[in-house]
Short mmCIF file of C-alpha atoms in Angstrom, two decimals:
data_model
loop_
_atom_site.label_atom_id
_atom_site.label_comp_id
_atom_site.label_asym_id
_atom_site.label_seq_id
_atom_site.Cartn_x
_atom_site.Cartn_y
_atom_site.Cartn_z
CA MET A 17 -0.01 -0.03 0.00
CA VAL A 18 1.24 3.49 -0.88
CA VAL A 19 0.02 6.62 0.79
CA SER A 20 0.45 10.18 -0.65
CA TRP A 21 1.62 12.36 2.26
CA ASN A 22 0.40 15.60 0.73
CA ARG A 23 -3.00 14.17 0.09
CA PHE A 24 -3.07 12.68 3.66
CA GLN A 25 -2.43 16.08 5.15
CA GLN A 26 -5.19 17.62 3.12
CA LEU A 27 -7.81 15.08 4.09
CA SER A 28 -6.82 13.99 7.59
CA SER A 29 -8.39 17.10 9.09
CA ASN A 30 -11.70 16.32 7.37
CA PRO A 31 -12.56 12.63 7.48
CA ALA A 32 -15.99 13.22 6.05
CA ALA A 33 -14.59 14.74 2.93
CA ALA A 34 -12.17 11.91 2.61
CA ALA A 35 -14.98 9.29 2.89
CA ALA A 36 -16.98 11.10 0.22
CA ASP A 37 -14.11 11.42 -2.20
CA GLY A 38 -14.14 8.42 -4.62
CA SER A 39 -10.57 9.06 -5.77
CA VAL A 40 -9.10 8.45 -2.29
CA VAL A 41 -8.50 4.72 -2.67
CA ALA A 42 -7.34 3.25 -5.96
CA VAL A 43 -6.27 -0.27 -7.06
CA TRP A 44 -2.84 -0.40 -8.60
CA GLU A 45 -3.21 -0.94 -12.36
CA ASN A 46 0.44 -1.96 -12.90
CA SER A 47 1.68 1.38 -14.25
CA VAL A 48 2.56 4.67 -12.65
CA GLU A 49 0.75 6.51 -15.48
CA SER A 50 -2.59 5.01 -14.29
CA THR A 51 -2.36 6.74 -10.89
CA SER A 52 -3.33 10.24 -9.84
CA THR A 53 -1.90 12.53 -7.18
CA ASP A 54 -5.44 12.76 -5.92
CA ASN A 55 -5.18 9.18 -4.75
CA LEU A 56 -4.63 8.91 -0.99
CA ILE A 57 -4.17 5.14 -0.97
CA ILE A 58 -3.09 2.81 -3.71
CA THR A 59 -3.57 -0.89 -2.91
CA ASP A 60 -2.21 -4.17 -4.43
CA VAL A 61 1.37 -2.94 -5.09
CA TYR A 62 3.61 -5.93 -4.97
CA GLN A 63 6.94 -5.04 -6.49
CA ASP A 64 9.80 -2.94 -4.97
CA ARG A 65 10.33 -1.26 -8.39
CA ASP A 66 6.73 -0.11 -8.40
CA PHE A 67 7.00 1.28 -4.83
CA LEU A 68 10.06 3.26 -5.90
CA ASP A 69 8.31 4.61 -9.02
CA LEU A 70 5.24 5.63 -7.00
CA SER A 71 7.44 7.27 -4.34
CA SER A 72 9.12 9.27 -6.95
CA LEU A 73 5.84 10.40 -8.48
CA TYR A 74 4.20 11.42 -5.25
CA GLN A 75 7.20 13.04 -3.60
CA LEU A 76 9.34 14.55 -6.32
CA GLN A 77 6.79 15.10 -9.16
CA PRO A 78 9.45 14.57 -11.88
CA VAL A 79 8.86 15.90 -15.46
CA LEU A 80 9.99 13.28 -17.97
CA PRO A 81 10.64 13.92 -21.68
CA LYS A 82 8.48 12.20 -24.19
CA SER A 83 9.37 11.64 -27.83
CA LYS A 84 6.77 12.81 -30.32
CA ALA A 85 7.68 10.07 -32.70
CA LYS A 86 5.39 7.06 -32.92
CA SER A 87 6.68 4.15 -30.89
CA ILE A 88 6.12 0.42 -31.04
CA ALA A 89 7.18 -2.23 -28.45
CA VAL A 90 7.47 -5.93 -29.09
CA VAL A 91 6.64 -7.46 -25.70
CA THR A 92 6.86 -11.00 -24.42
CA SER A 93 7.31 -13.09 -21.31
CA SER A 94 10.68 -14.15 -20.03
CA TYR A 95 9.26 -16.16 -17.10
CA ILE A 96 10.48 -19.74 -17.09
CA TYR A 97 8.51 -22.01 -14.81
CA ASP A 98 8.97 -25.79 -14.31
CA TYR A 99 11.95 -25.51 -16.71
CA CYS A 100 9.39 -26.23 -19.42
CA MET A 101 10.51 -23.61 -21.92
CA GLU A 102 14.27 -24.10 -21.96
CA PRO A 103 16.17 -23.92 -24.11
CA SER A 104 13.43 -22.67 -26.45
CA GLY A 105 12.44 -19.69 -24.21
CA THR A 106 15.71 -17.84 -24.53
CA ARG A 107 15.99 -18.55 -28.23
CA ALA A 108 12.37 -17.46 -28.83
CA SER A 109 13.15 -14.13 -27.00
CA LEU A 110 16.18 -13.66 -29.30
CA ASN A 111 14.00 -14.30 -32.32
CA LYS A 112 11.64 -11.45 -31.17
CA ARG A 113 14.44 -9.14 -30.16
CA SER A 114 16.09 -9.62 -33.60
CA TYR A 115 12.83 -8.75 -35.25
CA ALA A 116 12.42 -5.60 -33.08
CA ASP A 117 15.99 -4.48 -33.69
CA LYS A 118 15.57 -4.87 -37.42
CA HIS A 119 12.71 -2.46 -37.48
CA GLY A 120 13.62 -0.05 -34.70
CA TYR A 121 11.02 -1.23 -32.22
CA ALA A 122 11.59 -1.44 -28.52
CA PHE A 123 11.87 -5.00 -27.13
CA VAL A 124 10.51 -5.74 -23.66
CA ALA A 125 10.67 -9.12 -21.92
CA ARG A 126 9.08 -9.28 -18.43
CA SER A 127 8.97 -12.00 -15.71
CA ARG A 128 8.14 -10.33 -12.42
CA GLU A 129 4.47 -9.81 -13.28
CA PHE A 130 4.09 -13.55 -13.89
CA ALA A 131 5.80 -14.42 -10.62
CA GLN A 132 3.72 -12.00 -8.61
CA GLN A 133 0.53 -13.89 -9.39
CA ALA A 134 1.41 -16.35 -6.56
CA LEU A 135 1.61 -13.41 -4.12
CA ARG A 136 -1.96 -12.27 -4.72
CA PRO A 137 -4.52 -13.40 -2.20
CA ASP A 138 -6.58 -15.00 -5.05
CA GLN A 139 -3.44 -16.69 -6.50
CA ARG A 140 -4.39 -16.26 -10.12
CA ARG A 141 -2.91 -18.55 -12.63
CA THR A 142 0.61 -17.50 -13.79
CA VAL A 143 -0.50 -16.61 -17.33
CA TRP A 144 -2.48 -13.63 -15.97
CA GLY A 145 0.87 -11.86 -15.58
CA LYS A 146 0.44 -10.99 -19.26
CA ILE A 147 -2.31 -8.50 -18.52
CA ASP A 148 -0.25 -6.96 -15.77
CA VAL A 149 2.68 -6.59 -18.14
CA ILE A 150 0.55 -4.86 -20.83
CA GLN A 151 -0.86 -2.44 -18.26
CA LYS A 152 2.69 -1.54 -17.18
CA VAL A 153 4.33 -1.20 -20.61
CA LEU A 154 1.52 0.30 -22.75
CA PRO A 155 1.64 3.88 -21.34
CA LYS A 156 5.22 4.18 -22.63
CA TYR A 157 4.51 3.35 -26.34
CA ASP A 158 1.88 4.07 -29.04
CA TRP A 159 1.40 0.39 -29.78
CA VAL A 160 2.30 -2.83 -27.96
CA PHE A 161 2.71 -5.97 -29.95
CA TRP A 162 2.30 -8.87 -27.55
CA LEU A 163 3.80 -12.29 -28.41
CA ASP A 164 3.61 -15.32 -26.12
CA MET A 165 6.89 -17.06 -25.47
CA ASP A 166 5.93 -19.91 -27.85
CA ALA A 167 5.14 -17.52 -30.74
CA VAL A 168 7.82 -17.27 -33.44
CA VAL A 169 8.41 -14.54 -36.07
CA MET A 170 8.69 -16.40 -39.32
CA ASN A 171 8.59 -13.41 -41.77
CA SER A 172 10.84 -10.74 -40.27
CA ALA A 173 10.31 -8.49 -43.33
CA GLN A 174 6.73 -7.75 -42.20
CA THR A 175 6.55 -4.46 -40.38
CA ILE A 176 3.84 -3.43 -37.90
CA GLU A 177 3.26 -0.20 -39.79
CA ALA A 178 2.59 -1.99 -43.00
CA LEU A 179 0.31 -4.48 -41.25
CA LEU A 180 -1.72 -1.72 -39.71
CA GLN A 181 -2.07 -0.04 -43.07
CA ARG A 182 -3.06 -3.27 -44.77
CA LEU A 183 -5.69 -3.94 -42.02
CA GLU A 184 -6.94 -0.31 -42.58
CA ILE A 185 -6.64 0.48 -38.89
CA ASN A 186 -8.14 3.91 -38.20
CA ASP A 187 -8.15 6.11 -35.14
CA SER A 188 -11.18 4.33 -33.68
CA THR A 189 -9.55 0.90 -33.63
CA HIS A 190 -7.48 0.16 -30.57
CA PHE A 191 -7.14 -3.63 -30.47
CA VAL A 192 -6.20 -6.19 -33.14
CA ILE A 193 -6.61 -9.96 -32.58
CA VAL A 194 -7.32 -13.22 -34.47
CA ARG A 195 -9.61 -16.18 -34.06
CA PRO A 196 -7.71 -18.70 -36.25
CA GLY A 197 -8.92 -21.86 -37.88
CA THR A 198 -11.87 -23.49 -36.18
CA ASP A 199 -11.12 -22.31 -32.68
CA LYS A 200 -14.03 -21.41 -30.43
CA MET A 201 -12.45 -18.13 -29.27
CA ILE A 202 -9.58 -15.73 -29.94
CA ASN A 203 -5.93 -16.52 -29.76
CA ALA A 204 -4.61 -14.24 -27.03
CA GLY A 205 -0.97 -15.33 -27.67
CA VAL A 206 -0.53 -12.63 -30.33
CA PHE A 207 -2.23 -9.28 -30.43
CA LEU A 208 -1.79 -5.45 -30.99
CA ILE A 209 -3.08 -2.94 -28.61
CA ARG A 210 -2.93 0.90 -28.84
CA ASN A 211 -2.07 3.36 -26.06
CA THR A 212 -5.55 4.93 -25.54
CA ALA A 213 -8.05 5.45 -22.72
CA TRP A 214 -10.17 2.79 -24.36
CA SER A 215 -7.41 0.24 -24.01
CA PHE A 216 -6.81 0.82 -20.38
CA GLN A 217 -10.57 0.53 -19.67
CA PHE A 218 -10.48 -2.71 -21.69
CA LEU A 219 -7.53 -4.09 -19.79
CA GLN A 220 -8.94 -3.21 -16.42
CA GLU A 221 -12.25 -4.81 -17.28
CA ILE A 222 -10.35 -7.96 -18.16
CA GLN A 223 -8.64 -7.81 -14.82
CA ASN A 224 -12.01 -7.67 -13.13
CA GLN A 225 -13.17 -11.03 -14.58
CA SER A 226 -12.44 -13.02 -11.44
CA GLU A 227 -14.37 -16.07 -12.63
CA TRP A 228 -11.57 -16.64 -15.15
CA TYR A 229 -8.64 -16.29 -12.61
CA ARG A 230 -8.25 -20.11 -12.24
CA GLN A 231 -10.66 -21.39 -14.86
CA GLY A 232 -8.70 -23.32 -17.41
CA PRO A 233 -7.67 -23.90 -19.99
CA SER A 234 -8.45 -20.40 -21.25
CA TYR A 235 -7.81 -18.21 -18.15
CA GLU A 236 -6.94 -14.62 -19.33
CA GLN A 237 -7.83 -15.55 -22.92
CA GLY A 238 -11.41 -16.41 -21.86
CA ALA A 239 -11.71 -13.15 -19.95
CA MET A 240 -10.46 -11.17 -22.89
CA TRP A 241 -12.85 -13.00 -25.25
CA ASP A 242 -15.82 -12.27 -22.99
CA VAL A 243 -15.00 -8.56 -22.54
CA MET A 244 -14.01 -7.93 -26.19
CA ARG A 245 -17.48 -8.93 -27.42
CA ARG A 246 -19.37 -6.53 -25.16
CA GLU A 247 -21.04 -3.35 -26.34
CA GLY A 248 -18.52 -0.55 -26.37
CA PHE A 249 -15.55 -2.86 -26.87
CA ILE A 250 -16.28 -4.88 -30.06
CA GLN A 251 -16.82 -1.67 -32.03
CA HIS A 252 -13.16 -0.65 -31.45
CA THR A 253 -11.70 -4.09 -32.10
CA LYS A 254 -10.26 -5.34 -35.37
CA PHE A 255 -11.48 -8.95 -35.04
CA LEU A 256 -9.88 -11.14 -37.70
CA ASP A 257 -12.30 -14.05 -37.61
CA ARG A 258 -10.99 -17.30 -39.11
CA GLU A 259 -8.02 -15.38 -40.61
CA ASN A 260 -5.09 -17.84 -40.78
CA HIS A 261 -2.26 -16.01 -42.60
CA LEU A 262 -2.26 -12.21 -42.38
CA PHE A 263 -1.48 -11.72 -38.69
CA ASN A 264 -0.72 -14.99 -36.90
CA THR A 265 -1.41 -18.70 -37.51
CA PHE A 266 -0.95 -22.18 -36.06
CA PRO A 267 1.62 -24.61 -37.49
CA LYS A 268 -0.82 -26.69 -39.40
CA PHE A 269 -2.11 -23.66 -41.28
CA TYR A 270 1.30 -22.17 -42.15
CA GLN A 271 2.04 -20.93 -45.61
CA GLN A 272 5.07 -19.18 -47.07
CA ASP A 273 5.38 -15.54 -45.94
CA ASP A 274 3.07 -15.91 -42.97
CA PHE A 275 4.10 -13.48 -40.29
CA ILE A 276 3.85 -15.25 -36.90
CA VAL A 277 3.32 -18.89 -35.99
CA HIS A 278 2.02 -19.58 -32.48
CA PHE A 279 2.94 -22.97 -31.18
CA ALA A 280 0.37 -23.74 -28.53
CA PRO A 281 0.20 -27.52 -27.94
CA ASP A 282 -1.72 -29.08 -25.02
CA LYS A 283 1.55 -29.94 -23.28
CA CYS A 284 4.82 -28.06 -22.87
CA PRO A 285 5.56 -26.19 -26.14
CA ASN A 286 9.35 -26.42 -25.80
CA SER A 287 10.02 -28.90 -28.56
CA ALA A 288 7.44 -27.47 -30.88
CA THR A 289 8.91 -24.01 -30.49
CA LEU A 290 12.39 -25.30 -31.14
CA LYS A 291 11.12 -26.74 -34.36
CA GLY A 292 9.62 -23.42 -35.30
CA LEU A 293 12.79 -21.51 -34.48
CA ALA A 294 14.77 -23.86 -36.69
CA ALA A 295 12.35 -23.26 -39.49
CA ALA A 296 12.58 -19.47 -39.02
CA ASP A 297 16.40 -19.76 -39.29
CA SER A 298 16.00 -21.80 -42.50
CA ILE A 299 13.74 -19.07 -43.95
CA LYS A 300 16.45 -16.46 -43.26
CA LYS A 301 18.91 -18.57 -45.14
CA GLY A 302 16.56 -18.58 -48.16
CA HIS A 303 15.18 -22.07 -47.75
CA ALA A 304 11.50 -22.96 -48.31
CA VAL A 305 9.46 -24.08 -45.30
CA THR A 306 6.07 -25.76 -45.31
CA SER A 307 3.55 -26.60 -42.59
CA GLN A 308 4.91 -30.13 -42.54
CA ASP A 309 8.24 -28.72 -41.27
CA LEU A 310 6.50 -27.31 -38.27
CA LEU A 311 4.45 -30.39 -37.20
#
């Protein structure tokens, strides 16, 4: 819990005003940018780094420079649990980092948000760390391109800017996601989200879906699917229904020049991801790859 001293001094002499002020207590939304100096108490802060950032905001009021250039971040998980995703986890991160470096994007790999799920009273499943990460990183960029650890960039020539243009993304679209093949719901392993007020409302509404905290196998994906289809959210979503090649795909649907392949088997995806990384390396060397090479 973090308490703003200045705000405390203002309200401590008038408890009735404090009780009537709805901005007094706020739940931490995983980024300093989501807080306000009107907040007296911020709850659910777990990380030392977050405490330091909040202390800086409330006590020093720093003014930080912000570039006017559009910015994109490629974001993924670096959290290895049960030793399942090694050695593919490290190699998959390098695959994404190489792609980001090639096009001048930021690359962000986070693990603490996944680890902190076990510290929560509700002990959400580890995969929920993804939503915490997006809330933390999104305020710093115009777009965040999320890729699960077992997603592999196959066509590194594809840029996000060209993809957004091809998808005819306008100012009213803030979220891009696919329901591939014959799946019942979206694939939350790969998506684009824009830094807007709509997106932060969307993310927080996902966080509020407690019925999905431990409900497998979908977890945060199920929550995202439910919220996305609601009035006020679906209108601002680019929903690529049954689209298997433009954005991301599964191994069995892969065709030459497809952008991202998401390896999401029922069991540990380590071996499948390694096979995909080997195929991505072959493509860079000019070799042809088919879906059979990924199965």
